[in-house]
PDB file of C-alpha atoms in Angstrom:
ATOM      1  CA  UNK A 219       0.118   0.014   0.005  1.00  0.00           C
ATOM      2  CA  UNK A 220       1.511   3.342  -0.960  1.00  0.00           C
ATOM      3  CA  UNK A 221       1.527   5.976   1.805  1.00  0.00           C
ATOM      4  CA  UNK A 222       2.360   9.413   1.384  1.00  0.00           C
ATOM      5  CA  UNK A 223       3.481  11.755   4.072  1.00  0.00           C
ATOM      6  CA  UNK A 224       4.407  15.761   4.102  1.00  0.00           C
ATOM      7  CA  UNK A 225       5.661  17.351   6.303  1.00  0.00           C
ATOM      8  CA  UNK A 226       7.409  21.051   6.800  1.00  0.00           C
ATOM      9  CA  UNK A 227       4.381  23.704   7.052  1.00  0.00           C
ATOM     10  CA  UNK A 228       4.092  26.274   9.619  1.00  0.00           C
ATOM     11  CA  UNK A 229       3.690  29.884   9.648  1.00  0.00           C
ATOM     12  CA  UNK A 230       5.522  32.566   8.461  1.00  0.00           C
ATOM     13  CA  UNK A 231       5.691  36.544   7.493  1.00  0.00           C
ATOM     14  CA  UNK A 232       6.101  37.629   4.009  1.00  0.00           C
ATOM     15  CA  UNK A 233       9.028  37.528   2.766  1.00  0.00           C
ATOM     16  CA  UNK A 234      10.190  34.204   4.830  1.00  0.00           C
ATOM     17  CA  UNK A 235      10.907  30.644   3.498  1.00  0.00           C
ATOM     18  CA  UNK A 236       9.859  27.237   4.183  1.00  0.00           C
ATOM     19  CA  UNK A 237      10.676  23.859   2.871  1.00  0.00           C
ATOM     20  CA  UNK A 238       7.945  21.061   2.494  1.00  0.00           C
ATOM     21  CA  UNK A 239       8.976  17.368   2.690  1.00  0.00           C
ATOM     22  CA  UNK A 240       7.248  14.225   1.192  1.00  0.00           C
ATOM     23  CA  UNK A 241       8.112  10.850   1.710  1.00  0.00           C
ATOM     24  CA  UNK A 242       6.219   8.276  -0.787  1.00  0.00           C
ATOM     25  CA  UNK A 243       6.686   4.587   0.674  1.00  0.00           C
ATOM     26  CA  UNK A 244       5.449   1.396  -0.659  1.00  0.00           C
ATOM     27  CA  UNK A 245       5.324   2.627  -4.146  1.00  0.00           C
ATOM     28  CA  UNK A 246       7.221  -0.136  -6.644  1.00  0.00           C
ATOM     29  CA  UNK A 247       6.691   1.394  -9.869  1.00  0.00           C
ATOM     30  CA  UNK A 248       9.669   2.681 -12.111  1.00  0.00           C
ATOM     31  CA  UNK A 249       7.753   5.490 -13.768  1.00  0.00           C
ATOM     32  CA  UNK A 250       6.172   8.214 -11.734  1.00  0.00           C
ATOM     33  CA  UNK A 251       5.116  11.991 -11.543  1.00  0.00           C
ATOM     34  CA  UNK A 252       5.503  13.369  -8.233  1.00  0.00           C
ATOM     35  CA  UNK A 253       3.667  16.547  -7.537  1.00  0.00           C
ATOM     36  CA  UNK A 254       2.898  19.628  -4.780  1.00  0.00           C
ATOM     37  CA  UNK A 255      -0.943  21.039  -4.999  1.00  0.00           C
ATOM     38  CA  UNK A 256      -2.287  23.223  -3.104  1.00  0.00           C
ATOM     39  CA  UNK A 257      -5.975  24.439  -2.349  1.00  0.00           C
ATOM     40  CA  UNK A 258      -7.005  27.721  -0.224  1.00  0.00           C
ATOM     41  CA  UNK A 259     -10.054  28.440   1.263  1.00  0.00           C
ATOM     42  CA  UNK A 260     -12.620  28.962  -0.995  1.00  0.00           C
ATOM     43  CA  UNK A 261     -10.454  28.348  -4.201  1.00  0.00           C
ATOM     44  CA  UNK A 262      -9.703  25.517  -6.491  1.00  0.00           C
ATOM     45  CA  UNK A 263      -6.716  23.357  -5.984  1.00  0.00           C
ATOM     46  CA  UNK A 264      -4.198  24.130  -8.390  1.00  0.00           C
ATOM     47  CA  UNK A 265      -0.960  22.444  -8.959  1.00  0.00           C
ATOM     48  CA  UNK A 266       2.127  24.159  -7.592  1.00  0.00           C
ATOM     49  CA  UNK A 267       4.971  22.020  -9.107  1.00  0.00           C
ATOM     50  CA  UNK A 268       5.431  18.566 -10.576  1.00  0.00           C
ATOM     51  CA  UNK A 269       8.734  16.435 -11.497  1.00  0.00           C
ATOM     52  CA  UNK A 270       9.126  12.828 -13.217  1.00  0.00           C
ATOM     53  CA  UNK A 271      11.385  10.059 -12.870  1.00  0.00           C
ATOM     54  CA  UNK A 272      13.659  11.586 -15.469  1.00  0.00           C
ATOM     55  CA  UNK A 273      13.675  14.482 -12.940  1.00  0.00           C
ATOM     56  CA  UNK A 274      12.051  16.800 -15.506  1.00  0.00           C
ATOM     57  CA  UNK A 275      10.301  19.315 -13.783  1.00  0.00           C
ATOM     58  CA  UNK A 276       7.432  21.962 -14.325  1.00  0.00           C
ATOM     59  CA  UNK A 277       6.468  24.862 -11.827  1.00  0.00           C
ATOM     60  CA  UNK A 278       3.588  27.347 -12.148  1.00  0.00           C
ATOM     61  CA  UNK A 279       4.030  30.752 -13.172  1.00  0.00           C
ATOM     62  CA  UNK A 280       2.560  32.183 -10.054  1.00  0.00           C
ATOM     63  CA  UNK A 281       5.535  30.670  -7.720  1.00  0.00           C
ATOM     64  CA  UNK A 282       8.604  30.499 -10.714  1.00  0.00           C
ATOM     65  CA  UNK A 283      11.529  31.952  -9.453  1.00  0.00           C
ATOM     66  CA  UNK A 284      10.273  31.745  -6.036  1.00  0.00           C
ATOM     67  CA  UNK A 285       9.772  27.324  -5.508  1.00  0.00           C
ATOM     68  CA  UNK A 286      11.794  25.067  -5.965  1.00  0.00           C
ATOM     69  CA  UNK A 287      10.515  21.210  -6.424  1.00  0.00           C
ATOM     70  CA  UNK A 288      13.539  18.815  -6.023  1.00  0.00           C
ATOM     71  CA  UNK A 289      13.756  14.638  -5.220  1.00  0.00           C
ATOM     72  CA  UNK A 290      15.696  13.349  -2.427  1.00  0.00           C
ATOM     73  CA  UNK A 291      18.581  10.874  -3.109  1.00  0.00           C
ATOM     74  CA  UNK A 292      16.126   8.322  -2.503  1.00  0.00           C
ATOM     75  CA  UNK A 293      13.697   9.243  -5.657  1.00  0.00           C
ATOM     76  CA  UNK A 294      10.493   8.847  -3.567  1.00  0.00           C
ATOM     77  CA  UNK A 295      11.212  11.745  -1.466  1.00  0.00           C
ATOM     78  CA  UNK A 296       9.967  15.335  -2.707  1.00  0.00           C
ATOM     79  CA  UNK A 297      10.504  18.490  -1.388  1.00  0.00           C
ATOM     80  CA  UNK A 298       9.342  22.018  -2.023  1.00  0.00           C
ATOM     81  CA  UNK A 299      11.431  24.878  -1.479  1.00  0.00           C
ATOM     82  CA  UNK A 300       9.643  28.087  -0.535  1.00  0.00           C
ATOM     83  CA  UNK A 301      11.324  31.354  -0.842  1.00  0.00           C
ATOM     84  CA  UNK A 302       9.666  34.938  -0.703  1.00  0.00           C
ATOM     85  CA  UNK A 303       6.504  33.400   0.391  1.00  0.00           C
ATOM     86  CA  UNK A 304       3.058  35.864  -0.086  1.00  0.00           C
ATOM     87  CA  UNK A 305       0.320  35.998   1.585  1.00  0.00           C
ATOM     88  CA  UNK A 306      -1.327  34.570  -1.396  1.00  0.00           C
ATOM     89  CA  UNK A 307       0.686  31.552  -1.200  1.00  0.00           C
ATOM     90  CA  UNK A 308      -1.607  30.416   2.365  1.00  0.00           C
ATOM     91  CA  UNK A 309      -3.369  27.365   1.512  1.00  0.00           C
ATOM     92  CA  UNK A 310      -2.961  23.583   2.346  1.00  0.00           C
ATOM     93  CA  UNK A 311      -0.345  21.723   0.510  1.00  0.00           C
ATOM     94  CA  UNK A 312      -0.744  18.682  -0.919  1.00  0.00           C
ATOM     95  CA  UNK A 313       2.376  15.710  -1.863  1.00  0.00           C
ATOM     96  CA  UNK A 314       0.888  13.477  -4.680  1.00  0.00           C
ATOM     97  CA  UNK A 315       2.157  10.534  -6.786  1.00  0.00           C
ATOM     98  CA  UNK A 316       0.963   8.787  -9.767  1.00  0.00           C
ATOM     99  CA  UNK A 317       2.491   5.929 -12.247  1.00  0.00           C
ATOM    100  CA  UNK A 318       1.589   8.219 -15.059  1.00  0.00           C
ATOM    101  CA  UNK A 319       4.234  10.444 -16.324  1.00  0.00           C
ATOM    102  CA  UNK A 320       1.629  12.496 -18.282  1.00  0.00           C
ATOM    103  CA  UNK A 321       0.373  14.295 -15.073  1.00  0.00           C
ATOM    104  CA  UNK A 322       3.509  15.896 -14.853  1.00  0.00           C
ATOM    105  CA  UNK A 323       2.118  17.836 -17.895  1.00  0.00           C
ATOM    106  CA  UNK A 324      -1.377  17.545 -18.132  1.00  0.00           C
ATOM    107  CA  UNK A 325      -1.914  19.473 -15.297  1.00  0.00           C
ATOM    108  CA  UNK A 326      -5.538  20.056 -16.064  1.00  0.00           C
ATOM    109  CA  UNK A 327      -6.159  15.997 -14.902  1.00  0.00           C
ATOM    110  CA  UNK A 328      -4.598  16.640 -11.557  1.00  0.00           C
ATOM    111  CA  UNK A 329      -7.413  15.005  -9.871  1.00  0.00           C
ATOM    112  CA  UNK A 330      -6.106  11.939 -11.240  1.00  0.00           C
ATOM    113  CA  UNK A 331      -2.912  11.457  -8.965  1.00  0.00           C
ATOM    114  CA  UNK A 332      -3.599   8.116  -7.474  1.00  0.00           C
ATOM    115  CA  UNK A 333      -1.705   8.789  -4.220  1.00  0.00           C
ATOM    116  CA  UNK A 334      -2.334  11.886  -2.064  1.00  0.00           C
ATOM    117  CA  UNK A 335      -0.947  12.643   1.563  1.00  0.00           C
ATOM    118  CA  UNK A 336      -3.098  14.347   4.201  1.00  0.00           C
ATOM    119  CA  UNK A 337      -1.708  17.964   3.684  1.00  0.00           C
ATOM    120  CA  UNK A 338       0.482  20.032   5.430  1.00  0.00           C
ATOM    121  CA  UNK A 339      -0.663  23.768   5.935  1.00  0.00           C
ATOM    122  CA  UNK A 340       0.901  26.855   4.823  1.00  0.00           C
ATOM    123  CA  UNK A 341       0.307  30.368   6.817  1.00  0.00           C
ATOM    124  CA  UNK A 342       1.768  33.366   5.385  1.00  0.00           C
ATOM    125  CA  UNK A 343       1.148  36.744   7.281  1.00  0.00           C
ATOM    126  CA  UNK A 344       1.556  40.410   5.710  1.00  0.00           C
TER     127      UNK A 344
END
C-alpha cells in the first residue's frame, strides 16, 4: 500500500521561507509523476510543481522564481523549497504521486493522481 506523508508546513511572515518534505513509501513502479498541489479556502486546488522519474520538472507561473521542486537521493522523497513567500501562498499543500508520467504535464487532470498525502498547512502573514 502506497503511503504519502508531508511535513514542513507552518506560519511565516511575508518574505520568509519554508521547505516542505514528502516521503512516499510502498511505491514500486519505475515511472512516476510526483507533485505539490495546494488549495486555499474557497478556491480550487491548483498544481504548484511536478517532477517525473527523469527529473524533468515544471513549476507554476505564480511561483516561478520563488519555489523549487526537487527529489531526494532516495528518489521517492520530494521537497518544495519556498522562498519569498507571499500571503497569497497561504494554503493547504498536498503531495501526490502517480505512475502516469503524463500527469506532470497534463495539469488539467491533476485530480487523477492516485496517491495523496493528508496535506500540510502553510500560512503567510503580511
